[in-house]
Coordinates of C-alpha atoms and ligand atoms in Angstrom, one line a residue:
M1 CA 85.0 177.7 37.8
L2 CA 82.1 179.7 36.5
T3 CA 81.1 177.0 34.0
C4 CA 80.3 174.7 36.9
M5 CA 77.8 177.1 38.5
N6 CA 74.1 177.4 38.4
N7 CA 72.3 180.8 38.2
T8 CA 72.3 181.5 41.9
E9 CA 76.0 180.7 42.3
L10 CA 76.7 183.0 39.3
E11 CA 74.6 185.8 40.7
K12 CA 76.8 185.7 43.9
I13 CA 80.0 186.1 41.9
M14 CA 78.6 188.9 39.8
L15 CA 77.5 190.8 43.0
S16 CA 81.0 190.2 44.5
L17 CA 82.5 191.8 41.3
G18 CA 80.2 194.8 41.7
E19 CA 78.1 193.7 38.6
S20 CA 74.4 193.4 38.2
K21 CA 72.7 190.1 39.0
F22 CA 71.4 189.8 35.4
R23 CA 74.9 189.2 34.1
A24 CA 74.5 185.7 35.7
K25 CA 71.7 184.8 33.3
Q26 CA 73.6 186.1 30.3
L27 CA 76.7 184.1 31.3
F28 CA 74.7 180.9 31.9
E29 CA 73.1 181.2 28.5
W30 CA 76.5 181.7 26.8
F31 CA 78.0 178.7 28.6
H32 CA 75.2 176.2 28.4
Q33 CA 72.9 177.2 25.7
K34 CA 75.2 178.8 23.0
K35 CA 78.1 176.6 24.3
I36 CA 80.6 179.5 24.1
W37 CA 83.2 179.7 26.8
D38 CA 85.4 182.4 25.4
Y39 CA 84.5 185.6 27.2
N40 CA 85.7 187.7 24.2
Q41 CA 82.9 186.2 22.1
M42 CA 80.2 187.2 24.5
T43 CA 78.8 190.2 22.6
N44 CA 76.4 191.5 25.3
L45 CA 79.1 191.9 28.0
P46 CA 81.0 195.1 28.5
K47 CA 84.7 195.1 27.7
N48 CA 85.8 195.6 31.3
L49 CA 83.7 192.7 32.5
K50 CA 85.1 190.4 29.8
D51 CA 88.7 191.4 30.9
K52 CA 87.9 190.9 34.5
L53 CA 86.5 187.4 33.9
T54 CA 89.3 186.4 31.6
T55 CA 91.9 187.1 34.2
Q56 CA 90.0 186.1 37.3
Y57 CA 87.8 183.2 36.1
P58 CA 89.5 181.3 33.2
T59 CA 87.1 178.7 31.7
N60 CA 89.7 176.0 31.0
N61 CA 87.9 174.5 28.0
I62 CA 88.9 171.1 26.6
K63 CA 90.4 170.6 23.2
I64 CA 89.8 167.8 20.7
V65 CA 93.2 166.2 20.1
E66 CA 92.1 163.2 18.0
K67 CA 88.9 162.1 16.4
Y68 CA 88.0 158.7 14.8
I69 CA 85.0 158.1 12.7
S70 CA 83.8 154.5 12.3
A71 CA 83.4 153.6 8.6
I72 CA 80.9 151.0 9.7
D73 CA 78.2 152.9 11.6
G74 CA 79.3 156.5 12.0
T75 CA 80.2 156.2 15.7
R76 CA 82.7 158.9 16.6
K77 CA 85.3 158.5 19.2
Y78 CA 87.1 161.6 20.6
L79 CA 90.2 162.2 22.6
F80 CA 90.2 165.4 24.5
E81 CA 93.0 167.3 26.2
L82 CA 92.3 169.1 29.5
S83 CA 93.9 172.3 30.5
D84 CA 96.4 170.4 32.6
Y85 CA 97.2 168.2 29.6
H86 CA 95.5 165.0 30.8
I87 CA 93.7 163.0 28.1
I88 CA 90.1 161.7 28.3
E89 CA 87.9 160.0 25.8
S90 CA 84.2 160.2 24.8
V91 CA 82.1 158.5 22.2
L92 CA 79.2 159.7 20.0
M93 CA 76.7 157.1 18.9
K94 CA 74.1 157.8 16.3
Y95 CA 70.8 156.1 16.8
K96 CA 67.5 156.5 15.0
H97 CA 66.1 158.1 18.2
G98 CA 68.9 160.7 18.3
N99 CA 72.6 161.3 19.2
S100 CA 73.9 159.7 22.3
V101 CA 77.2 160.7 24.0
C102 CA 79.1 158.5 26.3
I103 CA 81.3 160.7 28.6
S104 CA 84.1 160.1 31.1
S105 CA 83.7 161.1 34.7
Q106 CA 87.3 160.8 35.8
V107 CA 90.8 160.8 34.4
G108 CA 91.6 157.1 34.7
C109 CA 89.9 154.9 37.3
R110 CA 90.8 153.1 40.5
M111 CA 88.2 150.5 40.6
G112 CA 90.5 147.9 39.0
C113 CA 88.0 145.8 37.0
K114 CA 90.2 143.1 35.3
F115 CA 88.6 143.4 31.8
C116 CA 88.6 147.2 31.7
A117 CA 91.3 149.4 29.9
S118 CA 90.2 152.6 31.8
T119 CA 91.7 151.4 35.1
I120 CA 95.1 150.2 33.8
G121 CA 97.0 153.4 34.9
G122 CA 94.9 154.0 38.0
L123 CA 93.1 157.2 38.9
K124 CA 94.7 160.5 38.0
R125 CA 92.1 162.9 39.1
N126 CA 88.3 163.6 39.1
L127 CA 86.8 165.7 36.3
T128 CA 85.0 168.9 37.2
P129 CA 81.3 169.2 36.2
A130 CA 82.5 171.6 33.6
E131 CA 84.8 169.1 32.1
M132 CA 82.0 166.6 31.9
L133 CA 79.7 169.2 30.2
A134 CA 82.5 170.3 27.8
Q135 CA 82.6 166.7 26.3
V136 CA 78.9 167.0 25.4
Y137 CA 79.2 170.6 24.1
K138 CA 82.3 170.0 22.0
I139 CA 80.8 166.9 20.3
S140 CA 77.5 168.7 19.7
E141 CA 79.5 171.6 18.1
D142 CA 81.6 169.1 16.1
I143 CA 78.7 167.4 14.4
N144 CA 76.5 170.6 14.5
E145 CA 73.6 168.6 15.9
K146 CA 71.8 168.4 19.2
I147 CA 72.7 165.7 21.7
S148 CA 69.6 163.9 23.1
N149 CA 71.0 161.2 25.4
I150 CA 73.9 161.1 27.8
V151 CA 75.5 158.0 29.2
I152 CA 78.1 158.3 31.9
M153 CA 79.8 155.1 31.0
G154 CA 83.2 156.3 29.8
T155 CA 86.4 156.2 32.0
G156 CA 85.8 156.6 35.7
E157 CA 83.4 155.6 38.4
P158 CA 80.7 158.4 38.4
L159 CA 79.3 157.6 41.9
E160 CA 82.7 158.0 43.6
R161 CA 82.1 161.8 43.6
L162 CA 78.3 161.8 43.5
D163 CA 78.4 165.6 44.1
I164 CA 80.2 166.2 40.9
T165 CA 78.0 163.8 38.9
T166 CA 74.8 165.4 40.3
K167 CA 76.0 168.9 39.6
F168 CA 76.7 167.9 35.9
I169 CA 73.2 166.4 35.7
E170 CA 71.7 169.6 37.2
L171 CA 73.4 171.8 34.6
I172 CA 72.8 169.6 31.5
N173 CA 69.2 169.3 32.6
S174 CA 68.6 173.0 33.0
D175 CA 66.0 174.5 30.7
K176 CA 68.2 177.6 30.3
G177 CA 70.9 175.2 29.0
Q178 CA 70.8 172.0 26.9
N179 CA 67.5 170.9 28.7
I180 CA 68.4 167.2 28.4
G181 CA 65.7 165.4 30.5
Q182 CA 66.8 163.2 33.4
R183 CA 65.2 160.2 31.8
H184 CA 67.7 160.7 28.8
I185 CA 70.7 160.3 31.2
T186 CA 72.2 157.0 32.3
V187 CA 74.7 156.7 35.1
S188 CA 76.7 153.5 35.3
T189 CA 78.4 152.2 38.5
C190 CA 80.4 149.2 39.4
G191 CA 78.3 149.1 42.6
L192 CA 79.2 151.5 45.3
V193 CA 76.4 150.5 47.7
P194 CA 76.4 153.6 50.1
K195 CA 76.4 156.0 47.0
I196 CA 73.4 154.1 45.4
L197 CA 71.5 154.6 48.7
E198 CA 72.5 158.3 48.7
L199 CA 71.4 158.7 45.1
A200 CA 68.1 157.0 45.9
E201 CA 67.3 159.8 48.3
K202 CA 67.6 162.3 45.6
E203 CA 64.7 160.6 43.7
M204 CA 66.1 161.6 40.3
Q205 CA 64.5 160.3 37.1
I206 CA 67.8 159.2 35.6
T207 CA 68.5 155.5 34.7
L208 CA 70.9 153.8 37.0
A209 CA 73.0 151.0 35.4
I210 CA 74.8 148.5 37.6
S211 CA 77.8 146.6 36.3
L212 CA 77.1 143.1 37.7
H213 CA 79.0 140.7 35.5
A214 CA 78.8 137.7 37.8
T215 CA 76.3 135.8 39.9
T216 CA 78.3 134.7 42.9
D217 CA 80.6 136.8 45.1
E218 CA 83.5 134.5 44.5
D219 CA 83.2 134.9 40.7
R220 CA 82.6 138.7 41.0
K221 CA 85.7 139.1 43.2
N222 CA 87.8 137.5 40.5
I223 CA 87.0 140.2 38.0
M224 CA 85.9 143.2 40.1
P225 CA 87.7 144.3 43.2
I226 CA 84.7 146.2 44.5
A227 CA 83.1 142.8 45.2
N228 CA 85.5 142.5 48.2
K229 CA 83.8 145.5 49.7
Y230 CA 80.1 144.7 49.0
T231 CA 78.4 141.4 48.4
I232 CA 75.9 140.8 45.6
K233 CA 73.2 140.6 48.2
Q234 CA 74.1 144.1 49.6
L235 CA 74.2 145.5 46.0
L236 CA 70.9 144.0 45.0
D237 CA 69.2 145.1 48.3
A238 CA 70.5 148.7 47.5
C239 CA 69.1 148.4 44.0
K240 CA 65.6 147.3 45.4
L241 CA 65.6 150.2 47.7
Y242 CA 66.5 152.5 44.7
I243 CA 63.7 151.1 42.7
N244 CA 61.2 151.6 45.5
K245 CA 62.3 155.2 46.1
T246 CA 62.5 156.4 42.5
G247 CA 60.1 154.0 40.6
R248 CA 62.7 153.7 38.0
R249 CA 63.8 150.5 36.2
I250 CA 67.4 149.5 36.8
T251 CA 69.7 148.3 34.0
F252 CA 72.1 145.5 34.9
E253 CA 75.1 145.4 32.6
Y254 CA 76.5 141.9 32.2
S255 CA 79.6 141.5 30.1
L256 CA 80.0 138.0 28.8
I257 CA 83.4 136.3 29.1
D258 CA 83.9 133.1 27.2
G259 CA 83.8 130.0 29.5
Q260 CA 83.5 132.1 32.7
N261 CA 80.2 133.7 33.2
D262 CA 78.3 132.7 30.1
T263 CA 77.0 129.2 30.8
V264 CA 73.4 127.9 31.0
D265 CA 73.7 127.5 34.8
V266 CA 74.9 131.0 35.3
A267 CA 72.1 132.4 33.2
K268 CA 69.7 130.5 35.4
Q269 CA 71.4 131.9 38.5
L270 CA 71.2 135.4 37.1
S271 CA 67.5 135.0 36.4
N272 CA 67.0 133.8 40.0
L273 CA 68.8 136.8 41.4
L274 CA 66.8 139.3 39.5
K275 CA 63.4 137.6 39.5
G276 CA 60.6 140.1 40.4
M277 CA 62.8 143.2 40.2
L278 CA 61.9 146.2 37.9
C279 CA 65.0 145.7 35.8
H280 CA 66.5 145.0 32.5
V281 CA 69.7 143.1 31.6
N282 CA 72.1 144.5 29.0
L283 CA 74.4 141.8 27.7
I284 CA 77.7 143.1 26.5
P285 CA 80.1 140.9 24.5
I286 CA 83.4 141.5 26.3
N287 CA 85.9 143.5 24.4
K288 CA 89.3 142.1 24.6
I289 CA 92.0 144.3 26.0
E290 CA 95.6 143.4 25.4
T291 CA 96.6 143.1 29.1
Q292 CA 94.2 140.3 29.7
S293 CA 93.3 137.0 28.0
F294 CA 89.5 137.2 28.4
K295 CA 87.7 136.2 25.2
S296 CA 84.2 137.2 24.1
S297 CA 81.5 134.5 24.1
S298 CA 80.4 133.3 20.7
E299 CA 77.3 134.9 19.1
D300 CA 75.4 131.6 19.7
K301 CA 76.2 131.5 23.3
I302 CA 75.1 135.1 23.8
K303 CA 71.9 134.3 22.1
D304 CA 71.4 131.2 24.3
F305 CA 72.2 133.2 27.4
A306 CA 69.7 135.9 26.4
N307 CA 67.0 133.3 25.6
I308 CA 67.2 131.7 29.1
L309 CA 66.8 135.0 30.7
K310 CA 63.8 135.8 28.5
S311 CA 62.1 132.5 29.0
R312 CA 62.4 133.1 32.8
G313 CA 60.7 136.5 32.5
I314 CA 63.8 138.8 32.6
E315 CA 63.9 141.6 30.0
V316 CA 67.1 141.5 28.1
T317 CA 68.9 143.2 25.2
V318 CA 72.3 142.5 23.7
R319 CA 74.3 145.6 23.3
R320 CA 75.0 146.3 19.6
T321 CA 78.8 146.6 19.2
L322 CA 79.3 150.0 17.7
G323 CA 82.6 151.4 16.4
Q324 CA 84.3 148.0 16.3
D325 CA 86.9 149.5 13.9
I326 CA 87.9 152.4 16.2
N327 CA 88.6 150.8 19.6
A328 CA 85.3 151.9 21.0
S329 CA 85.3 150.1 24.3
C330 CA 85.7 151.8 27.7
G331 CA 89.2 153.3 27.9
Q332 CA 90.8 151.6 25.1
L333 CA 91.4 154.5 22.9
R334 CA 93.0 156.6 25.7
Y335 CA 95.1 153.6 26.7
N336 CA 96.4 153.2 23.2
Y337 CA 97.1 156.8 22.8
L338 CA 99.0 157.2 26.1
K339 CA 101.0 154.1 25.2
T340 CA 102.3 155.8 22.1
C341 CA 103.4 158.8 24.1
L342 CA 105.7 156.8 26.5
Ligands
SAH401 N1 82.7 152.7 36.4 C1 81.4 152.5 35.8 C2 81.2 153.1 34.4 C3 82.3 152.8 33.4 S1 82.4 151.3 32.5 C4 81.0 151.1 35.8 O1 81.7 150.2 36.3 O2 79.8 150.8 35.6 C5 80.9 151.1 31.5 C6 80.6 149.6 31.3 O3 81.5 148.9 30.4 C7 80.7 148.8 32.7 O4 79.6 147.9 32.7 C8 82.0 148.1 32.5 O5 82.1 147.0 33.4 C9 82.0 147.8 31.0 N2 83.3 147.4 30.4 C10 84.5 147.9 30.7 N3 85.5 147.4 29.9 C11 84.9 146.5 29.1 C12 85.3 145.6 28.1 N4 86.6 145.5 27.8 N5 84.4 144.8 27.5 C13 83.1 144.9 27.9 N6 82.6 145.7 28.8 C14 83.5 146.5 29.4

């Protein structure tokens, strides 16, 4: 797909079609700067090239099928339809420092985390880099504003196909496109250790977020099947290596489940595990999904948990719950939508 290609790759295609190399630059600008994927609207291309591209290289753009706007905080949640009719979801969050978009990396997910709606129907397929970009472009077009931050924290495990995720980052980062700096991009993983090590070698300036959610292997196995594959020690060792290699601070996501992983003892264990690491903990009140009975910890318990970490020298923030009125947690909107189609 041409929308997944960098300039060098586009030049090769243009030459193979008997066109001049400079058409590559024009195409890249249409796709990634002007966010136009319909060849017929590309006014500086000759008619015969537009026709050739339309038949040989369809761009398969995504379509907004539903949109919800939170009356509380302006968060927008989108359901998109892909060219093969699969449904994915993305979220726009408005902050003082700019617009942040949370995108999906896969249709569904096979990681099986017990508290997560995205994984209920399993993995359908990977997204292409173009389908990841299109989520950002469509939302930017919809609100008619620039997007300044990207979090790859929607449905899917973005490190499973590291090649796809890094291609997306290369394209969204391009100064001939949206020019979103790597420091404004966060990639969240449930902890695929070999992929974390592979990513470390790339020495990117992105923020890596790790879904930890427990302090012992036994507890983690109860909620995250990936813990059967890699121990917390292996995961944290990979994180330390990542920090050494990139100099970047890691974010640990920790979703608090009432009575399970939110006690004073667990908070102390967590601070022991993370002591001395260049990191930051993001506490997330668990969002209840209907297939599970997990309950969110009370506000007081969350505050206590945060204070214990703070008093032991661990940087911590509590994630603001945005879009409470529009099902804004990972995979919930898509899950509810697909249920109504059955
Ligand atoms: N697969 C990646 C990214 C997607 S999930 C990962 O596991 O990190 C983004 C974050 O939301 C993860 O930390 C995930 O564990 C968390 N999450 C998923 N469902 C949730 C829920 N119902 N309540 C709170 N956090 C949830």
